[in-house]
């Protein structure tokens, strides 16, 4: 049982940070910023704005999404690294700037474990391996596509949403597992990559599932596999890569981070507010329309996942030989 002295001490820390205990539905006594390293209208930005709506009131009376794109999202990461750790600024990002970039860049201006604290994940989604009209209609499975690539090495190309991101390296993992060379072509986001896939300019692509559901339903593209451990409820007839014969299984996530110096009590309060938001039916329904499931963890569990993901991606990036341009 907590002593009266402990309770008073904890309240004092929260008050000094401008934050009152979440259980009392009291709020950060200043506006909050959610920093997104991608342009407005993209998947991460849309999820951030859904979250901001749910945090207004329970966490702060004003929660503002601010887009800081550039340098493959590293500008936003650097901004939050140097922000006031009082709970008023958080980074909202997909996994790869935190878990992949430390391996794919020769040097980074930040260390994901030293400079940040993981507050909470919010969503998880599948990455899909897709083919378009450039590939013959008799190619119906991932194994068929691998065979086609071996027979047409000059066409063994796949589009990715960014250089050095998880879609890029899911393609690398498949190529390694299949024993075939596949060349990535990097685009500035999922939309232009998908546009070239539909237009027959590239044979294949790796995209988040939410970006491809509409095109798959219309028959413009064929989704061959999902790169998750289990099938996605959004495309239940599409097998996993493992089911297709290739040991590739990965779950993409989006989460919130604060500067490393953020007090434990502030992290706990923000984690609780995010948990309440992602468990709400309104947010769950909104995310499902984008092909996302909610994902929530306490800070300790999230920290353990970050370390595991960092460990996992290191050998994958090293085996690829890829080094990102500064």
PDB file of N, CA and C in Angstrom, residues 257-291:
ATOM      1  N   UNK A 257       6.665   8.081 -28.692  1.00  0.00           N
ATOM      2  CA  UNK A 257       7.909   8.153 -27.939  1.00  0.00           C
ATOM      3  C   UNK A 257       8.054   9.542 -27.336  1.00  0.00           C
ATOM      4  N   UNK A 258       8.755   9.612 -26.220  1.00  0.00           N
ATOM      5  CA  UNK A 258       9.082  10.889 -25.618  1.00  0.00           C
ATOM      6  C   UNK A 258      10.581  11.019 -25.458  1.00  0.00           C
ATOM      7  N   UNK A 259      11.069  12.236 -25.160  1.00  0.00           N
ATOM      8  CA  UNK A 259      12.494  12.408 -24.877  1.00  0.00           C
ATOM      9  C   UNK A 259      12.907  11.556 -23.682  1.00  0.00           C
ATOM     10  N   UNK A 260      14.154  11.125 -23.663  1.00  0.00           N
ATOM     11  CA  UNK A 260      14.621  10.173 -22.655  1.00  0.00           C
ATOM     12  C   UNK A 260      14.476  10.698 -21.233  1.00  0.00           C
ATOM     13  N   UNK A 261      14.503  11.998 -21.048  1.00  0.00           N
ATOM     14  CA  UNK A 261      14.467  12.557 -19.703  1.00  0.00           C
ATOM     15  C   UNK A 261      13.044  12.709 -19.160  1.00  0.00           C
ATOM     16  N   UNK A 262      12.043  12.219 -19.868  1.00  0.00           N
ATOM     17  CA  UNK A 262      10.662  12.335 -19.415  1.00  0.00           C
ATOM     18  C   UNK A 262      10.480  11.569 -18.098  1.00  0.00           C
ATOM     19  N   UNK A 263       9.946  12.200 -17.057  1.00  0.00           N
ATOM     20  CA  UNK A 263       9.769  11.520 -15.775  1.00  0.00           C
ATOM     21  C   UNK A 263       8.862  10.289 -15.889  1.00  0.00           C
ATOM     22  N   UNK A 264       9.167   9.298 -15.071  1.00  0.00           N
ATOM     23  CA  UNK A 264       8.415   8.044 -15.108  1.00  0.00           C
ATOM     24  C   UNK A 264       6.932   8.273 -14.922  1.00  0.00           C
ATOM     25  N   UNK A 265       6.573   9.192 -14.025  1.00  0.00           N
ATOM     26  CA  UNK A 265       5.158   9.443 -13.740  1.00  0.00           C
ATOM     27  C   UNK A 265       4.443  10.042 -14.947  1.00  0.00           C
ATOM     28  N   UNK A 266       5.168  10.868 -15.698  1.00  0.00           N
ATOM     29  CA  UNK A 266       4.594  11.479 -16.896  1.00  0.00           C
ATOM     30  C   UNK A 266       4.411  10.419 -17.989  1.00  0.00           C
ATOM     31  N   UNK A 267       5.409   9.555 -18.126  1.00  0.00           N
ATOM     32  CA  UNK A 267       5.301   8.454 -19.089  1.00  0.00           C
ATOM     33  C   UNK A 267       4.090   7.591 -18.761  1.00  0.00           C
ATOM     34  N   UNK A 268       3.912   7.271 -17.487  1.00  0.00           N
ATOM     35  CA  UNK A 268       2.783   6.429 -17.076  1.00  0.00           C
ATOM     36  C   UNK A 268       1.442   7.097 -17.374  1.00  0.00           C
ATOM     37  N   UNK A 269       1.360   8.405 -17.137  1.00  0.00           N
ATOM     38  CA  UNK A 269       0.112   9.115 -17.393  1.00  0.00           C
ATOM     39  C   UNK A 269      -0.212   9.168 -18.883  1.00  0.00           C
ATOM     40  N   UNK A 270       0.799   9.427 -19.709  1.00  0.00           N
ATOM     41  CA  UNK A 270       0.578   9.472 -21.155  1.00  0.00           C
ATOM     42  C   UNK A 270       0.261   8.074 -21.690  1.00  0.00           C
ATOM     43  N   UNK A 271       0.947   7.064 -21.170  1.00  0.00           N
ATOM     44  CA  UNK A 271       0.650   5.685 -21.565  1.00  0.00           C
ATOM     45  C   UNK A 271      -0.800   5.328 -21.261  1.00  0.00           C
ATOM     46  N   UNK A 272      -1.277   5.733 -20.084  1.00  0.00           N
ATOM     47  CA  UNK A 272      -2.658   5.443 -19.713  1.00  0.00           C
ATOM     48  C   UNK A 272      -3.647   6.159 -20.625  1.00  0.00           C
ATOM     49  N   UNK A 273      -3.346   7.405 -20.971  1.00  0.00           N
ATOM     50  CA  UNK A 273      -4.232   8.162 -21.856  1.00  0.00           C
ATOM     51  C   UNK A 273      -4.283   7.532 -23.247  1.00  0.00           C
ATOM     52  N   UNK A 274      -3.131   7.101 -23.747  1.00  0.00           N
ATOM     53  CA  UNK A 274      -3.099   6.440 -25.056  1.00  0.00           C
ATOM     54  C   UNK A 274      -3.841   5.115 -24.999  1.00  0.00           C
ATOM     55  N   UNK A 275      -3.663   4.380 -23.913  1.00  0.00           N
ATOM     56  CA  UNK A 275      -4.374   3.112 -23.770  1.00  0.00           C
ATOM     57  C   UNK A 275      -5.875   3.285 -23.803  1.00  0.00           C
ATOM     58  N   UNK A 276      -6.354   4.301 -23.116  1.00  0.00           N
ATOM     59  CA  UNK A 276      -7.784   4.588 -23.128  1.00  0.00           C
ATOM     60  C   UNK A 276      -8.256   4.926 -24.541  1.00  0.00           C
ATOM     61  N   UNK A 277      -7.419   5.661 -25.271  1.00  0.00           N
ATOM     62  CA  UNK A 277      -7.785   6.058 -26.635  1.00  0.00           C
ATOM     63  C   UNK A 277      -7.858   4.856 -27.571  1.00  0.00           C
ATOM     64  N   UNK A 278      -6.821   4.015 -27.560  1.00  0.00           N
ATOM     65  CA  UNK A 278      -6.790   2.915 -28.530  1.00  0.00           C
ATOM     66  C   UNK A 278      -7.808   1.828 -28.208  1.00  0.00           C
ATOM     67  N   UNK A 279      -8.275   1.793 -26.962  1.00  0.00           N
ATOM     68  CA  UNK A 279      -9.297   0.803 -26.606  1.00  0.00           C
ATOM     69  C   UNK A 279     -10.707   1.286 -26.912  1.00  0.00           C
ATOM     70  N   UNK A 280     -10.857   2.545 -27.294  1.00  0.00           N
ATOM     71  CA  UNK A 280     -12.185   3.079 -27.575  1.00  0.00           C
ATOM     72  C   UNK A 280     -12.739   2.487 -28.863  1.00  0.00           C
ATOM     73  N   UNK A 281     -14.032   2.171 -28.903  1.00  0.00           N
ATOM     74  CA  UNK A 281     -14.626   1.623 -30.129  1.00  0.00           C
ATOM     75  C   UNK A 281     -14.458   2.547 -31.332  1.00  0.00           C
ATOM     76  N   UNK A 282     -14.512   3.846 -31.084  1.00  0.00           N
ATOM     77  CA  UNK A 282     -14.409   4.803 -32.191  1.00  0.00           C
ATOM     78  C   UNK A 282     -13.043   4.710 -32.871  1.00  0.00           C
ATOM     79  N   UNK A 283     -11.972   4.645 -32.058  1.00  0.00           N
ATOM     80  CA  UNK A 283     -10.644   4.571 -32.654  1.00  0.00           C
ATOM     81  C   UNK A 283     -10.401   3.202 -33.279  1.00  0.00           C
ATOM     82  N   UNK A 284     -10.886   2.161 -32.615  1.00  0.00           N
ATOM     83  CA  UNK A 284     -10.745   0.810 -33.168  1.00  0.00           C
ATOM     84  C   UNK A 284     -11.391   0.711 -34.540  1.00  0.00           C
ATOM     85  N   UNK A 285     -12.599   1.269 -34.673  1.00  0.00           N
ATOM     86  CA  UNK A 285     -13.309   1.223 -35.955  1.00  0.00           C
ATOM     87  C   UNK A 285     -12.606   2.051 -37.017  1.00  0.00           C
ATOM     88  N   UNK A 286     -12.127   3.228 -36.632  1.00  0.00           N
ATOM     89  CA  UNK A 286     -11.428   4.088 -37.600  1.00  0.00           C
ATOM     90  C   UNK A 286     -10.155   3.431 -38.112  1.00  0.00           C
ATOM     91  N   UNK A 287      -9.419   2.794 -37.215  1.00  0.00           N
ATOM     92  CA  UNK A 287      -8.178   2.135 -37.616  1.00  0.00           C
ATOM     93  C   UNK A 287      -8.445   0.929 -38.511  1.00  0.00           C
ATOM     94  N   UNK A 288      -9.519   0.195 -38.203  1.00  0.00           N
ATOM     95  CA  UNK A 288      -9.847  -0.992 -39.003  1.00  0.00           C
ATOM     96  C   UNK A 288     -10.126  -0.623 -40.454  1.00  0.00           C
ATOM     97  N   UNK A 289     -10.722   0.527 -40.683  1.00  0.00           N
ATOM     98  CA  UNK A 289     -10.992   0.955 -42.052  1.00  0.00           C
ATOM     99  C   UNK A 289      -9.707   1.207 -42.836  1.00  0.00           C
ATOM    100  N   UNK A 290      -8.607   1.376 -42.112  1.00  0.00           N
ATOM    101  CA  UNK A 290      -7.302   1.597 -42.744  1.00  0.00           C
ATOM    102  C   UNK A 290      -6.463   0.319 -42.770  1.00  0.00           C
ATOM    103  N   UNK A 291      -7.045  -0.798 -42.332  1.00  0.00           N
ATOM    104  CA  UNK A 291      -6.298  -2.051 -42.314  1.00  0.00           C
ATOM    105  C   UNK A 291      -5.378  -2.192 -41.118  1.00  0.00           C
TER     106      UNK A 291
END
